[in-house]
PDB file of C-alpha atoms in Angstrom:
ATOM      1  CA  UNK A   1     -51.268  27.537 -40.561  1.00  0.00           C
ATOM      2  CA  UNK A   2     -54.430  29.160 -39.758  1.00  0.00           C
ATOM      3  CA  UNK A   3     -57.234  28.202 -37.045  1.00  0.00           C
ATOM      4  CA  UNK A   4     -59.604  26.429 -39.830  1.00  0.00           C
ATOM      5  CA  UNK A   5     -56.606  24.228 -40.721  1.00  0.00           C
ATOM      6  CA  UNK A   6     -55.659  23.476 -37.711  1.00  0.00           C
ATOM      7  CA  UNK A   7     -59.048  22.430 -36.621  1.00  0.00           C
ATOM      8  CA  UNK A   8     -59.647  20.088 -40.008  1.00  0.00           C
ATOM      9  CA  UNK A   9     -56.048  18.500 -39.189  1.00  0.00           C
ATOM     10  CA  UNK A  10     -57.344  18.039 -34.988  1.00  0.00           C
ATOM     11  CA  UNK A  11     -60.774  16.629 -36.479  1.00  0.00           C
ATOM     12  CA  UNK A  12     -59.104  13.598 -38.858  1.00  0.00           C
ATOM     13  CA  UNK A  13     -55.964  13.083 -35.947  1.00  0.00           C
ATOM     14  CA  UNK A  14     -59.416  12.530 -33.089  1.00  0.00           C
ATOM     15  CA  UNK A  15     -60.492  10.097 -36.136  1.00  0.00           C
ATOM     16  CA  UNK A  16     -57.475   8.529 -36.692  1.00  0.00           C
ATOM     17  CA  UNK A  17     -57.364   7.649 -32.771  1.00  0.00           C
ATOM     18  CA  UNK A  18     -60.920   6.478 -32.171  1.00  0.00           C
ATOM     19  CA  UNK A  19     -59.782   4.037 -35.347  1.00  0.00           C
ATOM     20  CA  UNK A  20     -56.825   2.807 -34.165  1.00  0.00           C
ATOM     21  CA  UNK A  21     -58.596   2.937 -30.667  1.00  0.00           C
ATOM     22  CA  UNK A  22     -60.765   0.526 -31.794  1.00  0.00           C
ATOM     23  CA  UNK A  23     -58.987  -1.872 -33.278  1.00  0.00           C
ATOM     24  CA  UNK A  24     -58.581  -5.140 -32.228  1.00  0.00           C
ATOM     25  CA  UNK A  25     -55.617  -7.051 -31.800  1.00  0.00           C
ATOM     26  CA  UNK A  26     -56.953  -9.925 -32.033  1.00  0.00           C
ATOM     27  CA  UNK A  27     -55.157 -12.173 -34.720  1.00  0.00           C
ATOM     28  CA  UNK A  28     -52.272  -9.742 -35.170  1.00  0.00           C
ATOM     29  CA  UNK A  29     -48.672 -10.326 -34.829  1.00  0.00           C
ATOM     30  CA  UNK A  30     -47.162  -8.561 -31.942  1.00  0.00           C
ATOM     31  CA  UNK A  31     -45.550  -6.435 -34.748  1.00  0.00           C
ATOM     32  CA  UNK A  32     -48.880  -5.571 -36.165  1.00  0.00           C
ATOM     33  CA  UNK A  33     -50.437  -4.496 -32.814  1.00  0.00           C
ATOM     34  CA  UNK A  34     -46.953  -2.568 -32.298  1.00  0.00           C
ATOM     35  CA  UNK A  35     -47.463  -0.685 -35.508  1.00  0.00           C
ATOM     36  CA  UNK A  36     -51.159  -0.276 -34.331  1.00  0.00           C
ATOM     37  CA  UNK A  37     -49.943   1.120 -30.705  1.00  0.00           C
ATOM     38  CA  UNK A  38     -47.479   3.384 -32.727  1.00  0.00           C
ATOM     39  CA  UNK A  39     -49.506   5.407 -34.999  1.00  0.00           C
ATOM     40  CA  UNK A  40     -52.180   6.228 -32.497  1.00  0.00           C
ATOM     41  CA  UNK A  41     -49.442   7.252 -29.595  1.00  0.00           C
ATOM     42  CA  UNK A  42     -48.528   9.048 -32.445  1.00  0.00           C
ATOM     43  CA  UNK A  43     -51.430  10.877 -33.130  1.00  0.00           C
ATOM     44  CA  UNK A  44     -52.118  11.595 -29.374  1.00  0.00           C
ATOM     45  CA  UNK A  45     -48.825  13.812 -29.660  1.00  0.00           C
ATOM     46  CA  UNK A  46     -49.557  15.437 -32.971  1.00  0.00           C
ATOM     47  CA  UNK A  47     -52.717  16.404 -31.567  1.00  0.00           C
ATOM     48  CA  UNK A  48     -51.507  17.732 -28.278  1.00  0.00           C
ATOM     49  CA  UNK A  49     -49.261  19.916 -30.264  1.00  0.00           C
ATOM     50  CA  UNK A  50     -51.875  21.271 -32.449  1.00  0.00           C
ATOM     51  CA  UNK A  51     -54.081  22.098 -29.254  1.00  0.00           C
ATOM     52  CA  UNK A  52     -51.322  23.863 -28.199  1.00  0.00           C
ATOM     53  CA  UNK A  53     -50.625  25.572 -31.462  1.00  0.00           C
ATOM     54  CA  UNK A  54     -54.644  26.811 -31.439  1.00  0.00           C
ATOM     55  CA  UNK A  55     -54.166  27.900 -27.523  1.00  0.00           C
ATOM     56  CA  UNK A  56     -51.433  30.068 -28.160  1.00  0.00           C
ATOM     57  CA  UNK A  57     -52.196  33.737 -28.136  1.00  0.00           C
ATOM     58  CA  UNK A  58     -52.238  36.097 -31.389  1.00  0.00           C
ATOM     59  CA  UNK A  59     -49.592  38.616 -31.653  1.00  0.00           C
ATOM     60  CA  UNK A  60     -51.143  41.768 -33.205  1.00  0.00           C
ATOM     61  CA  UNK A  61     -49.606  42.770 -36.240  1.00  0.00           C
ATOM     62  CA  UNK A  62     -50.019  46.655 -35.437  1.00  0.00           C
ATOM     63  CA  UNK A  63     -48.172  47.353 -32.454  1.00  0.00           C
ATOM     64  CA  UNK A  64     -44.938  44.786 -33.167  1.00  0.00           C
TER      65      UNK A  64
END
């Protein structure tokens, strides 16, 4: 995976949080709101690991 890709797939996971961020609970069924906690814990991790992924220094091909 390259840097651009990795940044695209960092842009829509900081989307998909400030949606699921936002999102009320009200009306919801604690399942619902579980689901809703879920997918954006979720997407904190998968994000984490992509900064990580971008921070890691690039091995030069030339001097293996």
């Amino acid at each position: 995976m390259n840097v651009h890709e990795i940044q695209s797939q960092m842009t829509d996971l900081r989307h998909v949080q400030s949606h699921l961020g936002a999102c009320t609970t009200s009306g919801k069924t604690p399942e619902e709101i579980a689901h809703i906690d879920e997918r954006f814990f979720l997407a904190c991790e998968d994000l984490s690991v992509l900064k990580a992924r971008l921070n890691q220094p690039v091995k030069s091909k030339r001097g293996k």
